[in-house]
CSV table of C-alpha atoms and ligand atoms in Angstrom, one decimal:
chain,number,residue,atom,x,y,z
A,30,MET,CA,66.9,-32.0,-17.6
A,31,GLY,CA,64.3,-33.4,-14.8
A,32,GLY,CA,61.3,-31.5,-13.5
A,33,PRO,CA,59.1,-29.0,-15.1
A,34,ALA,CA,61.1,-26.4,-17.2
A,35,ILE,CA,59.3,-23.5,-15.1
A,36,LEU,CA,59.1,-23.9,-11.5
A,37,CYS,CA,56.7,-21.2,-9.7
A,38,GLN,CA,57.6,-20.2,-6.1
A,39,GLY,CA,56.5,-17.9,-3.4
A,40,ARG,CA,53.5,-16.3,-3.4
A,41,CYS,CA,51.6,-17.8,-7.1
A,42,ALA,CA,48.5,-16.6,-8.7
A,43,VAL,CA,47.5,-20.3,-9.3
A,44,TRP,CA,44.0,-20.8,-11.6
A,45,GLU,CA,42.3,-23.7,-9.5
A,46,GLU,CA,38.7,-23.9,-11.1
A,47,PRO,CA,37.6,-23.0,-14.9
A,48,ILE,CA,34.9,-20.2,-13.7
A,49,GLY,CA,36.8,-17.4,-14.9
A,50,PRO,CA,38.8,-15.0,-12.6
A,51,ALA,CA,37.1,-16.0,-9.5
A,52,GLY,CA,38.8,-19.6,-10.2
A,53,VAL,CA,42.3,-17.8,-9.9
A,54,ARG,CA,43.5,-17.8,-5.9
A,55,LEU,CA,46.9,-16.5,-4.4
A,56,ARG,CA,48.6,-19.9,-3.2
A,57,ASP,CA,52.1,-20.0,-1.2
A,58,ARG,CA,54.3,-23.0,-2.7
A,59,ALA,CA,57.9,-24.0,-1.6
A,60,LYS,CA,61.2,-22.4,-2.7
A,61,SER,CA,63.8,-24.2,-4.3
A,62,GLY,CA,67.3,-22.9,-6.2
A,63,PRO,CA,68.1,-23.2,-9.4
A,64,ALA,CA,69.4,-26.4,-11.2
A,65,PRO,CA,72.3,-26.0,-13.6
A,66,GLY,CA,71.1,-24.4,-16.9
A,67,GLN,CA,68.6,-22.2,-15.0
A,68,VAL,CA,67.8,-18.7,-13.5
A,69,SER,CA,65.9,-18.1,-10.8
A,70,VAL,CA,63.9,-14.7,-11.0
A,71,ARG,CA,62.2,-12.2,-8.6
A,72,VAL,CA,59.1,-11.3,-10.8
A,73,ARG,CA,58.6,-7.5,-10.5
A,74,ALA,CA,55.9,-7.6,-13.1
A,75,ALA,CA,53.5,-10.1,-14.9
A,76,GLY,CA,51.2,-9.0,-18.1
A,77,LEU,CA,48.0,-10.9,-18.8
A,78,ASN,CA,46.5,-12.1,-22.1
A,79,HIS,CA,43.4,-12.9,-23.5
A,80,LEU,CA,44.7,-16.1,-23.4
A,81,ASP,CA,44.4,-15.9,-19.5
A,82,LEU,CA,40.8,-15.7,-19.8
A,83,TRP,CA,40.6,-18.6,-22.0
A,84,VAL,CA,42.5,-20.5,-19.6
A,85,VAL,CA,40.5,-19.6,-16.7
A,86,THR,CA,37.1,-19.8,-18.2
A,87,GLY,CA,38.5,-23.7,-19.1
A,88,ALA,CA,38.0,-22.9,-23.2
A,89,GLN,CA,41.6,-23.8,-23.5
A,90,ARG,CA,41.2,-27.5,-22.4
A,91,VAL,CA,44.1,-27.5,-20.2
A,92,GLN,CA,43.6,-28.6,-16.7
A,93,PRO,CA,44.5,-26.7,-13.5
A,94,PRO,CA,46.4,-26.0,-11.5
A,95,ARG,CA,48.3,-23.6,-13.3
A,96,VAL,CA,50.1,-20.6,-12.7
A,97,ILE,CA,49.1,-18.3,-15.1
A,98,ALA,CA,50.7,-15.3,-17.2
A,99,ALA,CA,52.8,-15.9,-20.2
A,100,ASP,CA,54.6,-12.6,-20.0
A,101,GLY,CA,57.2,-11.6,-17.0
A,102,ALA,CA,60.1,-9.5,-15.8
A,103,GLY,CA,62.2,-9.5,-13.0
A,104,VAL,CA,65.6,-9.7,-11.4
A,105,VAL,CA,68.0,-12.6,-11.2
A,106,GLU,CA,67.8,-14.1,-7.6
A,107,SER,CA,70.3,-16.8,-8.2
A,108,SER,CA,71.5,-18.1,-11.2
A,109,GLY,CA,72.6,-22.0,-12.3
A,110,ASP,CA,73.9,-20.5,-15.8
A,111,PRO,CA,77.3,-18.7,-16.4
A,112,GLY,CA,75.3,-16.3,-18.3
A,113,TRP,CA,73.3,-14.5,-15.8
A,114,ARG,CA,74.1,-13.0,-12.2
A,115,PRO,CA,72.2,-11.8,-9.2
A,116,GLY,CA,70.7,-8.5,-9.7
A,117,ASP,CA,70.2,-8.6,-13.6
A,118,GLU,CA,67.2,-7.6,-14.8
A,119,VAL,CA,65.6,-9.5,-17.0
A,120,LEU,CA,62.2,-10.2,-19.3
A,121,PHE,CA,60.9,-13.4,-20.2
A,122,TYR,CA,60.7,-15.5,-23.7
A,123,PRO,CA,57.2,-16.7,-23.0
A,124,VAL,CA,57.6,-20.1,-24.7
A,125,SER,CA,58.8,-23.2,-23.7
A,126,ALA,CA,60.3,-25.7,-25.8
A,127,CYS,CA,62.8,-28.7,-26.0
A,128,TRP,CA,65.8,-26.8,-26.8
A,129,ARG,CA,67.2,-30.1,-28.2
A,130,CYS,CA,65.1,-31.6,-31.6
A,131,GLU,CA,66.2,-30.5,-34.9
A,132,ARG,CA,63.7,-28.1,-35.6
A,133,CYS,CA,64.9,-26.4,-31.9
A,134,ARG,CA,68.5,-26.3,-33.2
A,135,ARG,CA,67.4,-24.9,-36.5
A,136,GLY,CA,66.1,-22.2,-34.6
A,137,GLU,CA,62.3,-23.3,-35.1
A,138,HIS,CA,61.2,-23.6,-31.6
A,139,VAL,CA,57.3,-22.7,-32.8
A,140,HIS,CA,57.6,-26.0,-34.6
A,141,CYS,CA,58.8,-27.9,-31.5
A,142,ALA,CA,56.9,-31.0,-30.7
A,143,ARG,CA,56.9,-29.4,-27.2
A,144,PHE,CA,56.2,-25.7,-28.0
A,145,ALA,CA,54.0,-24.4,-25.3
A,146,VAL,CA,53.1,-21.1,-24.3
A,147,LEU,CA,53.9,-20.2,-20.3
A,148,GLY,CA,50.7,-19.9,-18.4
A,149,GLU,CA,49.1,-22.1,-21.1
A,150,HIS,CA,50.7,-25.6,-21.2
A,151,SER,CA,53.1,-24.9,-18.5
A,152,ASP,CA,53.2,-22.7,-15.6
A,153,GLY,CA,53.6,-18.9,-15.8
A,154,ALA,CA,55.1,-15.8,-14.7
A,155,ALA,CA,52.4,-14.8,-12.2
A,156,CYS,CA,54.5,-15.7,-9.0
A,157,GLU,CA,57.0,-14.2,-6.5
A,158,LEU,CA,60.0,-16.4,-7.7
A,159,VAL,CA,60.2,-18.4,-10.9
A,160,THR,CA,63.3,-20.7,-12.1
A,161,LEU,CA,63.2,-21.1,-16.1
A,162,PRO,CA,65.7,-22.5,-18.2
A,163,ALA,CA,68.5,-19.6,-19.1
A,164,GLN,CA,67.3,-19.8,-22.6
A,165,ASN,CA,64.0,-18.3,-21.6
A,166,VAL,CA,65.7,-15.1,-20.1
A,167,TYR,CA,66.7,-11.6,-22.0
A,168,PRO,CA,67.9,-8.7,-20.4
A,169,LYS,CA,65.4,-6.1,-20.0
A,170,PRO,CA,66.2,-3.1,-22.2
A,171,ALA,CA,66.7,-0.1,-19.3
A,172,SER,CA,64.3,2.2,-21.2
A,173,LEU,CA,61.4,0.1,-20.1
A,174,SER,CA,59.4,0.3,-17.0
A,175,TRP,CA,58.8,-3.0,-15.2
A,176,ALA,CA,55.2,-3.1,-16.6
A,177,GLU,CA,56.5,-2.3,-20.0
A,178,ALA,CA,58.7,-4.8,-20.2
A,179,ALA,CA,56.3,-7.6,-18.9
A,180,ALA,CA,54.0,-6.0,-21.5
A,181,LEU,CA,55.8,-7.1,-24.3
A,182,PRO,CA,56.6,-10.4,-24.8
A,183,LEU,CA,53.6,-12.4,-25.9
A,184,ALA,CA,51.6,-10.0,-27.7
A,185,TYR,CA,54.6,-8.1,-29.5
A,186,LEU,CA,56.2,-11.4,-30.4
A,187,THR,CA,53.1,-12.6,-32.0
A,188,ALA,CA,53.0,-9.7,-33.9
A,189,TRP,CA,56.5,-9.1,-34.8
A,190,ARG,CA,57.0,-13.0,-36.4
A,191,MET,CA,53.6,-12.3,-38.4
A,192,ILE,CA,54.9,-8.8,-39.7
A,193,VAL,CA,58.4,-9.4,-40.1
A,194,THR,CA,59.0,-13.1,-40.6
A,195,ARG,CA,56.2,-14.3,-42.3
A,196,ALA,CA,55.2,-11.0,-44.2
A,197,ARG,CA,58.6,-9.7,-44.7
A,198,LEU,CA,57.0,-5.9,-44.2
A,199,SER,CA,59.8,-3.3,-45.5
A,200,PRO,CA,60.2,0.4,-44.7
A,201,GLY,CA,57.6,2.4,-46.7
A,202,GLU,CA,55.3,-0.7,-47.4
A,203,THR,CA,51.7,-0.1,-46.2
A,204,LEU,CA,50.3,-2.2,-43.1
A,205,LEU,CA,46.4,-2.9,-42.5
A,206,VAL,CA,45.8,-3.8,-39.2
A,207,VAL,CA,42.7,-5.2,-38.6
A,208,GLY,CA,41.2,-5.2,-35.3
A,209,GLY,CA,43.7,-2.8,-34.1
A,210,SER,CA,42.7,-2.2,-30.5
A,211,GLY,CA,43.3,-5.7,-29.5
A,212,ALA,CA,46.4,-6.8,-27.9
A,213,VAL,CA,47.8,-8.0,-31.0
A,214,GLY,CA,46.7,-5.2,-32.6
A,215,THR,CA,48.0,-2.3,-30.6
A,216,ALA,CA,51.2,-4.5,-30.8
A,217,ALA,CA,51.2,-4.7,-34.9
A,218,VAL,CA,50.2,-0.9,-35.3
A,219,LEU,CA,53.4,0.3,-32.7
A,220,ILE,CA,55.8,-2.3,-34.6
A,221,GLY,CA,54.6,-1.3,-38.3
A,222,CYS,CA,55.0,2.2,-37.1
A,223,HIS,CA,58.8,1.4,-35.7
A,224,LEU,CA,59.5,-0.1,-38.9
A,225,GLY,CA,58.6,2.5,-41.1
A,226,ALA,CA,55.4,1.5,-42.5
A,227,ARG,CA,52.6,3.4,-43.5
A,228,VAL,CA,50.0,1.7,-41.0
A,229,LEU,CA,45.8,1.8,-41.3
A,230,ALA,CA,44.0,0.4,-38.7
A,231,THR,CA,40.6,-0.7,-38.1
A,232,THR,CA,38.8,-0.9,-34.8
A,233,ARG,CA,34.8,-1.8,-33.9
A,234,SER,CA,35.4,0.8,-30.9
A,235,GLY,CA,35.3,4.8,-32.3
A,236,ALA,CA,36.4,5.5,-28.8
A,237,LYS,CA,39.5,3.3,-29.7
A,238,ALA,CA,40.0,5.1,-33.1
A,239,GLY,CA,42.1,8.3,-31.5
A,240,ALA,CA,44.1,6.3,-29.5
A,241,LEU,CA,45.1,3.9,-32.3
A,242,ALA,CA,45.8,7.5,-34.2
A,243,ALA,CA,48.1,8.7,-31.3
A,244,MET,CA,50.0,5.6,-31.5
A,245,GLY,CA,51.1,6.3,-34.6
A,246,ALA,CA,48.2,5.0,-37.3
A,247,ASP,CA,47.9,6.9,-40.5
A,248,ARG,CA,44.3,6.4,-40.7
A,249,VAL,CA,41.4,4.3,-38.6
A,250,PHE,CA,38.5,2.7,-40.2
A,251,GLY,CA,35.3,1.1,-38.6
A,252,SER,CA,35.1,-2.8,-39.1
A,253,SER,CA,32.3,-3.6,-41.1
A,254,GLY,CA,33.5,-2.9,-45.1
A,255,PHE,CA,36.2,-1.8,-44.1
A,256,SER,CA,37.9,-2.5,-47.3
A,257,ARG,CA,36.3,0.5,-49.4
A,258,ASP,CA,37.9,2.4,-46.8
A,259,VAL,CA,41.7,1.0,-47.6
A,260,LEU,CA,41.1,1.2,-51.1
A,261,ASP,CA,40.2,4.7,-50.8
A,262,ALA,CA,43.0,5.7,-48.8
A,263,THR,CA,45.7,3.7,-51.2
A,264,ASP,CA,44.2,5.2,-54.7
A,265,GLY,CA,42.6,1.6,-55.2
A,266,ARG,CA,45.6,-0.1,-54.8
A,267,GLY,CA,45.5,-1.9,-51.3
A,268,VAL,CA,47.9,-2.9,-48.6
A,269,ASP,CA,51.3,-4.6,-48.8
A,270,VAL,CA,50.6,-6.7,-45.6
A,271,VAL,CA,47.3,-7.4,-43.8
A,272,VAL,CA,47.4,-8.4,-40.2
A,273,ASP,CA,44.2,-10.1,-39.1
A,274,HIS,CA,43.2,-11.7,-35.2
A,275,VAL,CA,39.9,-11.6,-35.8
A,276,GLY,CA,38.8,-14.4,-38.2
A,277,ALA,CA,35.8,-15.4,-39.9
A,278,ALA,CA,34.4,-11.9,-39.2
A,279,THR,CA,36.8,-9.7,-41.1
A,280,PHE,CA,38.9,-12.3,-43.5
A,281,ASP,CA,37.4,-11.7,-46.9
A,282,GLU,CA,37.5,-8.0,-46.2
A,283,SER,CA,41.4,-8.5,-45.4
A,284,LEU,CA,41.7,-10.4,-48.6
A,285,ARG,CA,39.7,-7.7,-50.7
A,286,SER,CA,42.2,-4.9,-49.2
A,287,ALA,CA,45.3,-6.5,-49.7
A,288,ALA,CA,47.2,-5.3,-53.4
A,289,PRO,CA,48.4,-7.9,-55.7
A,290,GLY,CA,51.2,-9.6,-54.4
A,291,GLY,CA,50.1,-9.1,-50.9
A,292,ARG,CA,51.1,-10.9,-47.6
A,293,VAL,CA,47.7,-11.5,-45.6
A,294,THR,CA,48.8,-12.8,-42.1
A,295,THR,CA,46.5,-14.6,-39.9
A,296,CYS,CA,47.2,-15.4,-36.0
A,297,GLY,CA,43.5,-15.8,-34.6
A,298,ALA,CA,40.2,-16.8,-35.0
A,299,THR,CA,38.3,-15.2,-32.1
A,300,SER,CA,35.0,-14.2,-34.6
A,301,GLY,CA,34.9,-17.9,-35.6
A,302,LEU,CA,36.2,-20.1,-38.2
A,303,VAL,CA,36.2,-18.9,-41.7
A,304,THR,CA,34.2,-20.2,-44.2
A,305,GLY,CA,33.7,-20.0,-48.0
A,306,LEU,CA,36.9,-18.8,-48.3
A,307,ASN,CA,36.8,-16.8,-52.1
A,308,LEU,CA,39.7,-18.5,-53.6
A,309,PRO,CA,39.8,-16.6,-57.1
A,310,ARG,CA,40.6,-13.3,-54.6
A,311,VAL,CA,43.5,-15.3,-53.4
A,312,PHE,CA,44.9,-16.6,-56.8
A,313,VAL,CA,43.8,-14.2,-59.2
A,314,ARG,CA,45.6,-11.2,-56.9
A,315,HIS,CA,48.5,-13.6,-55.8
A,316,LEU,CA,48.1,-13.4,-52.2
A,317,GLU,CA,49.8,-15.3,-49.6
A,318,ILE,CA,48.0,-16.5,-46.7
A,319,LEU,CA,50.2,-16.9,-44.0
A,320,GLY,CA,49.6,-18.8,-40.5
A,321,SER,CA,51.4,-17.6,-37.3
A,322,THR,CA,51.6,-18.3,-33.2
A,323,ALA,CA,54.0,-16.5,-30.8
A,324,GLY,CA,57.3,-17.0,-32.4
A,325,ASN,CA,61.1,-18.4,-32.0
A,326,ALA,CA,63.5,-17.4,-30.0
A,327,GLY,CA,65.6,-15.4,-32.3
A,328,GLU,CA,62.7,-13.1,-33.2
A,329,PHE,CA,61.8,-12.4,-29.3
A,330,ALA,CA,65.8,-11.5,-29.5
A,331,SER,CA,65.4,-8.9,-32.4
A,332,LEU,CA,62.0,-7.8,-30.9
A,333,VAL,CA,63.9,-6.9,-27.4
A,334,ALA,CA,66.5,-5.1,-29.6
A,335,ALA,CA,63.8,-2.9,-31.0
A,336,ALA,CA,62.0,-2.5,-27.5
A,337,GLY,CA,65.9,-0.8,-26.8
A,338,ASP,CA,65.7,1.1,-30.1
A,339,GLY,CA,62.3,2.8,-29.2
A,340,LEU,CA,59.7,0.3,-29.4
A,341,ARG,CA,57.8,0.8,-26.3
A,342,PRO,CA,54.9,-1.2,-26.0
A,343,ALA,CA,51.5,0.3,-24.5
A,344,VAL,CA,50.5,-0.2,-20.6
A,345,ALA,CA,46.3,0.3,-20.5
A,346,LYS,CA,46.4,-0.6,-16.7
A,347,VAL,CA,48.4,-1.5,-13.6
A,348,PHE,CA,47.1,-4.1,-10.8
A,349,PRO,CA,48.7,-4.8,-7.6
A,350,PHE,CA,49.5,-8.7,-7.8
A,351,PRO,CA,46.9,-9.6,-4.8
A,352,LEU,CA,44.2,-7.7,-7.4
A,353,VAL,CA,44.7,-10.4,-10.0
A,354,ALA,CA,41.0,-12.0,-10.3
A,355,ASP,CA,40.0,-7.9,-10.8
A,356,ALA,CA,42.7,-7.6,-13.3
A,357,LEU,CA,41.3,-10.5,-15.2
A,358,ALA,CA,37.9,-9.1,-15.0
A,359,PHE,CA,38.8,-6.0,-16.0
A,360,LEU,CA,40.4,-7.7,-19.1
A,361,THR,CA,36.9,-9.4,-19.9
A,362,THR,CA,35.5,-5.9,-20.2
A,363,ALA,CA,37.6,-5.2,-23.4
A,364,THR,CA,37.6,-1.7,-22.5
A,365,GLN,CA,41.3,-1.1,-22.2
A,366,ILE,CA,43.4,-0.5,-25.2
A,367,GLY,CA,47.0,-1.8,-24.6
A,368,LYS,CA,48.2,-4.3,-22.0
A,369,VAL,CA,47.0,-5.3,-18.2
A,370,VAL,CA,49.7,-5.5,-16.1
A,371,LEU,CA,50.2,-6.9,-12.5
A,372,VAL,CA,53.1,-5.4,-10.5
A,373,MET,CA,54.6,-7.3,-7.3
B,12,ZN,ZN1,62.1,-28.6,-29.7
């Protein structure tokens, strides 16, 4: 292929210094057309994730400069791929992979040795014009606004793979989302409801409990000692599936909340690494602990189809693109529920 897989052009939000949101500046980069197999897209909206905060503070150990944002949506400007034409409305699969290795050919892009998330290990979507492989481009569901389309990719793909592929949630089962008011948490609540599960959630913030209930969570609990509430709410049985992105602070409670044969999925350890895993709790009750991060292109296709079928991502706040540093600073306050999106 030659050259970077993701090429950001025109006005770009570039992380230049590991000092937090103030280290992101608007810079202009040269424009060029797509090579064969690539598509150039005029970005209409770019979604931010907590990952961007880790990148701009230097916590991810990636080197600047980097155009931020895993998530984006826009209009095809020119195409080097016969599948896309100027004017097509699209959103981006937020993962870069080699597309050629045995793992990629099996559809396991998350196992590719060159797996990378846009805006982290490659440039991202917060720019005026982006050229990327045609494999990263999917049709935008007409039912989604630009901000909603840009809210969908990374957090919802992460939750989708955890719930659908890894934990094999069935309609009628009960799903517990630990940390329900985070980005992956709200995605998991909305996806669980969309798939016909009974959804329980926890949140540290009493103010956010009502919002989670409005999204469809049947019961919302506080974050300390929540397994007692979960067992009460399930007649002592526990839940079939747990989504936990919090880590050390909640993982033992997540295990306690699972029914015999339950599946406990983890995609994050923001509260620290789990220590003192209670193994009898796992083997006596035949629990599965399933690790997951991001998702494959096939899972993204299923997610986009679900969005066309009524799954609607939650957008907390929209910022104009030039206010990208303000948007990142807002994200650090963690007062929002739903995604923070930049619109062009
Ligand atoms: Zn590969």
